XYZ file of N, CA and C in Angstrom:
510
model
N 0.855 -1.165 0.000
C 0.000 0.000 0.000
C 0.905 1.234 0.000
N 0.398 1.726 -1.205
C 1.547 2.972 -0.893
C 0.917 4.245 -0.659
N 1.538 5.272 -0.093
C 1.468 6.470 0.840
C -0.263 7.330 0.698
N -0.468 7.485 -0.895
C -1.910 8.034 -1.203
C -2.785 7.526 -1.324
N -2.781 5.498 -0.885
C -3.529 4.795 -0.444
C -3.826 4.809 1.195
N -2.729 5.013 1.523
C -2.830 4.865 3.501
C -3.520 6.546 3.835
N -2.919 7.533 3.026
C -3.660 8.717 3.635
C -5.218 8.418 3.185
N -5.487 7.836 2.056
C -6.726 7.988 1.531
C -7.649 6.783 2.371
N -7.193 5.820 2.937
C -7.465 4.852 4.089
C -7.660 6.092 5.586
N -7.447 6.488 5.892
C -7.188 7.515 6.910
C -8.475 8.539 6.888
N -8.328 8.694 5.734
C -9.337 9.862 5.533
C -11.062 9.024 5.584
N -10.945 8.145 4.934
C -12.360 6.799 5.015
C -12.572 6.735 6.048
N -11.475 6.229 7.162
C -11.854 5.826 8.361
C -12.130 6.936 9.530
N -11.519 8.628 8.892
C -11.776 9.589 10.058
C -13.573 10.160 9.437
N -13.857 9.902 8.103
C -15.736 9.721 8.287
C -16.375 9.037 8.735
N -15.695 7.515 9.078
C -16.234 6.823 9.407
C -16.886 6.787 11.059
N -15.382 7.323 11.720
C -15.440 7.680 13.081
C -16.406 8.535 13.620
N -16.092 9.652 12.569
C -16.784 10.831 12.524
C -18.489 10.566 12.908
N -19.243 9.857 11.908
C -20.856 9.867 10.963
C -21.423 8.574 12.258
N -20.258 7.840 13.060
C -21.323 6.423 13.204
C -21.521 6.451 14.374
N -22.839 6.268 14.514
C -23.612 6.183 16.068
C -22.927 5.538 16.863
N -22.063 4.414 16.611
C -21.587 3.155 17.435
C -20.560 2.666 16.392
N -19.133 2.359 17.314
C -18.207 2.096 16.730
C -17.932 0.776 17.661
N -17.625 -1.203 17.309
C -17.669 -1.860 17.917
C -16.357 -2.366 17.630
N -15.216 -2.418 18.521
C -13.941 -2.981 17.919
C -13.813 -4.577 18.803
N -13.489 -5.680 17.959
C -13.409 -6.960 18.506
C -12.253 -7.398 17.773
N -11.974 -8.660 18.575
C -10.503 -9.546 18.331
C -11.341 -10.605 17.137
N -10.917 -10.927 16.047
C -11.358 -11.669 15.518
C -10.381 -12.820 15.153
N -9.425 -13.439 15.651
C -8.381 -14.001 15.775
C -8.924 -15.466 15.669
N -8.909 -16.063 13.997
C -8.925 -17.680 13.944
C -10.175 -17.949 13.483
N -10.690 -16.619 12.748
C -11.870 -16.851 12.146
C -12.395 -16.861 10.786
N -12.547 -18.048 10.173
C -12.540 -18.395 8.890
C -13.203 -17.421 8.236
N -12.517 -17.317 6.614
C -13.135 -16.195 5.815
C -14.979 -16.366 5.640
N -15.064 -17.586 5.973
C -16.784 -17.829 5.778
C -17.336 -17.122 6.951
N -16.370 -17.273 8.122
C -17.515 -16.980 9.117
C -17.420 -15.253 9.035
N -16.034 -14.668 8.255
C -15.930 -13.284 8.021
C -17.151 -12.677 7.208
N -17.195 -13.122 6.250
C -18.185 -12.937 5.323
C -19.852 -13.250 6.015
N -20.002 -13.955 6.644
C -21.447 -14.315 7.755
C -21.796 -12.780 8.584
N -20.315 -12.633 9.061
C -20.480 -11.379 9.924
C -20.254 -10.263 8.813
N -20.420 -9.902 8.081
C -20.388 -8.984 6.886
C -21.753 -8.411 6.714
N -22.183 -9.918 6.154
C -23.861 -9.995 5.815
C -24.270 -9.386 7.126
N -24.483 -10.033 7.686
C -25.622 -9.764 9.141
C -25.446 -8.251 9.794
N -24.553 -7.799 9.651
C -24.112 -6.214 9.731
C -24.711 -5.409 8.506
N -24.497 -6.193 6.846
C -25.060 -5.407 6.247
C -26.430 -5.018 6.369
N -27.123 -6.779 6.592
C -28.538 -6.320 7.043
C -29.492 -5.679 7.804
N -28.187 -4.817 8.823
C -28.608 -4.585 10.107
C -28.524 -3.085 9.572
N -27.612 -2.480 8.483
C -27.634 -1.220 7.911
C -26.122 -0.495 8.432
N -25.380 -1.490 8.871
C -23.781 -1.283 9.138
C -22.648 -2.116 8.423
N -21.696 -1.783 9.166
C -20.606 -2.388 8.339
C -19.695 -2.990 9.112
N -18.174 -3.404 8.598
C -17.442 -4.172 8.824
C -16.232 -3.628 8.390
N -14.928 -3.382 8.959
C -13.942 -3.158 8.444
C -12.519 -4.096 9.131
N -12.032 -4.392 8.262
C -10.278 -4.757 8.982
C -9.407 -3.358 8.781
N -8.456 -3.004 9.106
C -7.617 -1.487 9.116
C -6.771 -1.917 9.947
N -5.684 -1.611 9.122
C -4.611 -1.546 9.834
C -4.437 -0.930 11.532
N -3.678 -1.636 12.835
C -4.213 -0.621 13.928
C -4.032 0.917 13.815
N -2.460 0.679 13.174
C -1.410 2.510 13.202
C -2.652 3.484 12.508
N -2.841 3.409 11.057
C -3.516 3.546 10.701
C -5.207 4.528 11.088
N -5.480 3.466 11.930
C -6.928 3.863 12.252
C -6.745 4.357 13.965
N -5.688 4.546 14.639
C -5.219 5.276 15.789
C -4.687 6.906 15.050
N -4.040 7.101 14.190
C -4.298 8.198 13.171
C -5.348 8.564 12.734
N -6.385 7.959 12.368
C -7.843 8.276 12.084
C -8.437 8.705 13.123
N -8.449 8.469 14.174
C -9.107 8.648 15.218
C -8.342 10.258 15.971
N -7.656 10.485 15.906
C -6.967 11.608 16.082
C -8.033 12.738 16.232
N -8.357 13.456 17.385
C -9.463 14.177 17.276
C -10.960 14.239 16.784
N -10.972 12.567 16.924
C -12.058 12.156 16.702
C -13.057 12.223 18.120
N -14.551 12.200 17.898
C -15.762 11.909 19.002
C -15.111 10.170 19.944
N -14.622 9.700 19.104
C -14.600 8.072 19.291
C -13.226 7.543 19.464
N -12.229 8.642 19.959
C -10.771 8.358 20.311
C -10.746 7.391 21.332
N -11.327 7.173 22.075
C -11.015 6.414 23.295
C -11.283 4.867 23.135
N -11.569 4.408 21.687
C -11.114 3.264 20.960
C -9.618 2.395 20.658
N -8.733 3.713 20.800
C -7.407 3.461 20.526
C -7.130 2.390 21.215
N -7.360 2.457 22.226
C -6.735 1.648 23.206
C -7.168 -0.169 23.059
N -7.877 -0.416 22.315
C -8.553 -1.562 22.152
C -7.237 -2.182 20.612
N -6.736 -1.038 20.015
C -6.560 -1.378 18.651
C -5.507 -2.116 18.877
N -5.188 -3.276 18.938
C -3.575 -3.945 19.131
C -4.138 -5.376 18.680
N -3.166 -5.958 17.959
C -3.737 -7.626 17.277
C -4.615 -7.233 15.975
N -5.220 -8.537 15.944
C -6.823 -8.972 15.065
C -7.595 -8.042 15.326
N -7.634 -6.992 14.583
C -8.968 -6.362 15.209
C -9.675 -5.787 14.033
N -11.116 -6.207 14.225
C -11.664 -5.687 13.399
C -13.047 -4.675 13.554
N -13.757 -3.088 12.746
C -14.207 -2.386 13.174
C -15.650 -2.339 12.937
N -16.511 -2.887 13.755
C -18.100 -2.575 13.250
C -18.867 -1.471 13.626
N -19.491 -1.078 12.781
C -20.125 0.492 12.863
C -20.986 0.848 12.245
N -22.215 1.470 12.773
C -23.163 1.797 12.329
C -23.917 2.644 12.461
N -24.638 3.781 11.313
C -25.267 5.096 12.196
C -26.220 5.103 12.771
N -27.231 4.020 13.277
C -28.197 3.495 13.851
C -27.242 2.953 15.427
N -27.426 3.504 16.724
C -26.960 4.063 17.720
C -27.003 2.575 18.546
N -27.506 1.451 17.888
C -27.503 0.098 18.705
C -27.645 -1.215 17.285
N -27.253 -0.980 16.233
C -27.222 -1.984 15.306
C -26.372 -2.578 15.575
N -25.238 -1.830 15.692
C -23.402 -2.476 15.013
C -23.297 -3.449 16.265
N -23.544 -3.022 17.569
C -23.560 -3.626 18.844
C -24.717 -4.872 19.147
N -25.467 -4.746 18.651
C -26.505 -6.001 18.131
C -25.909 -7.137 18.064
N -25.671 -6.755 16.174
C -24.855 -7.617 15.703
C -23.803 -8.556 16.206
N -22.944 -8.125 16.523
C -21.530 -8.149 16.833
C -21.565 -8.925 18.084
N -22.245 -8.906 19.178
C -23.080 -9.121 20.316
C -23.437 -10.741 20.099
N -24.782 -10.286 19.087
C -25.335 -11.707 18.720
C -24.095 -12.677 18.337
N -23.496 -12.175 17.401
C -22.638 -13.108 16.405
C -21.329 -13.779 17.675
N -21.043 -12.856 18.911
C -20.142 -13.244 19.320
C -20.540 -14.090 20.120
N -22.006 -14.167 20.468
C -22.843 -15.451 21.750
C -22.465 -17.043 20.571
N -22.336 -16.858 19.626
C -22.604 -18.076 18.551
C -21.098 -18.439 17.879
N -20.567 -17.830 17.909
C -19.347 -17.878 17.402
C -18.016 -16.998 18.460
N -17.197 -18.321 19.307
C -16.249 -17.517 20.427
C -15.468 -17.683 19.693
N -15.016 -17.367 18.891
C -13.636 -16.739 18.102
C -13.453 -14.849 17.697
N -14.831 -14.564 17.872
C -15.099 -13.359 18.111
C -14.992 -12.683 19.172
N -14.498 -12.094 19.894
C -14.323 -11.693 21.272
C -14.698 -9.736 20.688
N -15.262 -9.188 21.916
C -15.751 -7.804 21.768
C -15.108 -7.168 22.444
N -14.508 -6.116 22.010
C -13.187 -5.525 23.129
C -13.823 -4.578 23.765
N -14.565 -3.759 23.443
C -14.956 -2.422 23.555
C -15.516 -1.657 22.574
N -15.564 -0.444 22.582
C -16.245 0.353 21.323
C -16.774 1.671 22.144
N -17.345 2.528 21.238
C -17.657 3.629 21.516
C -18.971 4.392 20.738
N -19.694 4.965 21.884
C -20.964 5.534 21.061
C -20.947 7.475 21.455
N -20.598 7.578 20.104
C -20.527 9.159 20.220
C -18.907 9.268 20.971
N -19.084 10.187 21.979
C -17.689 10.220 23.179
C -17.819 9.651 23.955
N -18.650 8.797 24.164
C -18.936 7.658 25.275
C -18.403 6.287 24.900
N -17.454 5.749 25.764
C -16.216 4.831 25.666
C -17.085 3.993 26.061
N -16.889 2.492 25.550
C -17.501 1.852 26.129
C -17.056 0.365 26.806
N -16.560 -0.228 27.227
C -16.340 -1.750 27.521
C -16.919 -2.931 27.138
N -16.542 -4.076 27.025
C -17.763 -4.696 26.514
C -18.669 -5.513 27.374
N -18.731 -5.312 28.899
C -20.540 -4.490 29.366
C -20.895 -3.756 28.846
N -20.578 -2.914 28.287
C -21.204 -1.564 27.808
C -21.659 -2.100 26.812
N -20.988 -2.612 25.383
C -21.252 -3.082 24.333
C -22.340 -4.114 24.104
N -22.576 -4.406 25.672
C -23.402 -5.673 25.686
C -25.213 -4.723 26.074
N -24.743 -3.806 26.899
C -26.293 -3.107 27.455
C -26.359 -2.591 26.435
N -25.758 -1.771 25.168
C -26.544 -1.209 24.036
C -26.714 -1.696 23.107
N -26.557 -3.286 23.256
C -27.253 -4.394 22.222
C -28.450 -4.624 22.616
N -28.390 -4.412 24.507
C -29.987 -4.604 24.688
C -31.213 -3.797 24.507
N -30.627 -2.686 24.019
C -31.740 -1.384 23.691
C -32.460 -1.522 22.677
N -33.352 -1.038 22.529
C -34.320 -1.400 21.187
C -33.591 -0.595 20.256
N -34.075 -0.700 18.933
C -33.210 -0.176 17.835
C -33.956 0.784 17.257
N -33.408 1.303 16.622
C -34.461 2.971 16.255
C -35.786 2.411 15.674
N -35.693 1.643 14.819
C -37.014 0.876 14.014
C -38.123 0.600 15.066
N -37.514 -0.247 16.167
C -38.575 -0.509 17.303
C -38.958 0.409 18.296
N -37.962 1.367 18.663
C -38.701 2.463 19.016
C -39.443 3.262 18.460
N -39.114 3.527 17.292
C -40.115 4.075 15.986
C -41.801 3.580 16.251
N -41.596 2.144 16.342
C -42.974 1.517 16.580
C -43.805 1.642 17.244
N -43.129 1.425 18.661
C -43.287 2.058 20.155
C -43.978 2.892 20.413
N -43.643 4.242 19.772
C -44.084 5.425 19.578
C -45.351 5.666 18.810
N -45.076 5.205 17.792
C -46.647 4.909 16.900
C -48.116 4.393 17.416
N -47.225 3.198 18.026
C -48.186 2.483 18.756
C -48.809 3.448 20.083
N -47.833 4.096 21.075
C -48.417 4.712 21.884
C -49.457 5.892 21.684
N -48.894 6.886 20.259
C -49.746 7.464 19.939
C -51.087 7.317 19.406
N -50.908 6.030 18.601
C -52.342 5.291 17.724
C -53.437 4.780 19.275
N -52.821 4.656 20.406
C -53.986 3.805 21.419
C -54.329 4.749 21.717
N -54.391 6.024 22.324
C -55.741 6.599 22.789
C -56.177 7.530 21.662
N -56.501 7.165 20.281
C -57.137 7.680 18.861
C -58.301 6.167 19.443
N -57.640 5.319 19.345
C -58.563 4.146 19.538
C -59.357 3.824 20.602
N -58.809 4.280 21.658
C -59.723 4.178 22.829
C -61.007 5.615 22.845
N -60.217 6.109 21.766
C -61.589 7.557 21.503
C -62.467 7.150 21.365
N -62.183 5.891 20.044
C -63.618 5.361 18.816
C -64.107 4.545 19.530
N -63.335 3.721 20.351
C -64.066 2.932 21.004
C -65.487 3.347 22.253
N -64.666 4.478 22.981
C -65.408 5.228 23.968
C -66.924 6.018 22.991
N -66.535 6.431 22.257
C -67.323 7.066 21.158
C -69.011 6.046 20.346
N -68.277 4.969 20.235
C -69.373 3.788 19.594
C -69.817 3.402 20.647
N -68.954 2.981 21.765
C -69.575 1.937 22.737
C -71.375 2.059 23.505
N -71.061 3.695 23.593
C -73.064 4.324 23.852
C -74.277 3.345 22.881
N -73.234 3.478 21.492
C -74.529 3.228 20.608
C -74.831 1.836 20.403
N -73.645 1.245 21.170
C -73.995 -0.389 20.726
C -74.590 -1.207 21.934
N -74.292 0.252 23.714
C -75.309 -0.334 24.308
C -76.954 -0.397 24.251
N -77.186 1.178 23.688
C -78.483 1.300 23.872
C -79.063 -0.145 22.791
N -78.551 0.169 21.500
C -78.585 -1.035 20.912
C -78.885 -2.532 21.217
N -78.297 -2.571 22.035
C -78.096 -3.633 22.727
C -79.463 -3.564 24.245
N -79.619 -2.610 24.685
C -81.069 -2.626 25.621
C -81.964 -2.535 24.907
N -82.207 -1.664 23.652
C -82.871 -1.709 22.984
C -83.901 -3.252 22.739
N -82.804 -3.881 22.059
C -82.563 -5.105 21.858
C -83.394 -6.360 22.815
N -82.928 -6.143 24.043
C -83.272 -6.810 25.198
C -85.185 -6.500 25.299
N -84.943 -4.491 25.389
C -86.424 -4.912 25.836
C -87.871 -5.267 24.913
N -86.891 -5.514 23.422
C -87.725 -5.283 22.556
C -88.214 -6.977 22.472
N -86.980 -7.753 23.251
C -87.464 -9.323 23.073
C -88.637 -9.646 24.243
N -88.391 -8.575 25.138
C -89.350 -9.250 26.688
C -90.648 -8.727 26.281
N -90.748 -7.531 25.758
C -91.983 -6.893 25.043
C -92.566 -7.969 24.356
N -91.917 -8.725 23.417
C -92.762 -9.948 22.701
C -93.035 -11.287 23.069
């Protein structure tokens, strides 16, 4: 790799630092290119990514970055998951490492918040923007519904006495 490849590597990885909700750095040491590619997919699907980077490299990237306090994780196998959705990359990475221990989770960082991997592990347990999205919908849509309901329910009692005294009448 020569010099206007590594700055131009540098520069990828200081947007990268920069833009992503959650940055997840793990040891991936002894893990077949299939199971690399498994964890690729399942990150892509999650709307994140996957990187290997050199450590020097991406300790230069990080240089006045939100997400410096990653450095310290960067030594060995390490590879970088990240995503701008604030609990995907940690999901992932999470899940994949309960199923596969060749993955180990070092740490990571969300925003300037350093994290360990307890940490990495409680913001896998958070719902993900999609499901809070829902959450929200849902809370707002139930009392529209408990309106209509409150609203009809008069007419389907009288209806309903109606009903009653119109059978004892006959």
């Amino acid at each position: 790799m020569d010099r206007a490849q590594k700055e131009q590597l540098v520069e990828d990885l200081g947007q990268v630092f920069e833009s992503s909700g959650v940055v997840v750095v793990a040891r991936y040491e002894g893990m077949t290119v299939a199971e690399m590619q498994e964890l690729r997919a399942n990150m892509r699907e999650a709307g994140g990514s996957v990187r290997v980077a050199k450590n020097k490299l991406a300790k230069i990237a990080l240089e006045g970055k939100p997400c410096a306090s990653i450095a310290e994780y960067l030594s060995g196998m390490t590879v970088l998951a990240y995503s701008e959705d604030p609990v995907a990359a940690a999901k992932v990475v999470d899940k994949y490492a309960k199923d596969n221990e060749k993955l180990v989770v070092l740490g990571g960082a969300m925003g300037d918040q350093a994290l360990d991997p307890a940490g990495v592990k409680a913001v896998a347990g958070m719902p993900s923007r999609e499901e809070l999205i829902a959450s929200i919908v849902g809370c707002i849509g139930a009392p529209a519904s408990n309106i209509a309901g409150a609203i009809g329910a008069p007419a389907s009692n009288i209806a309903s006495i109606l009903s009653t005294i119109e059978e004892k009448a006959a």
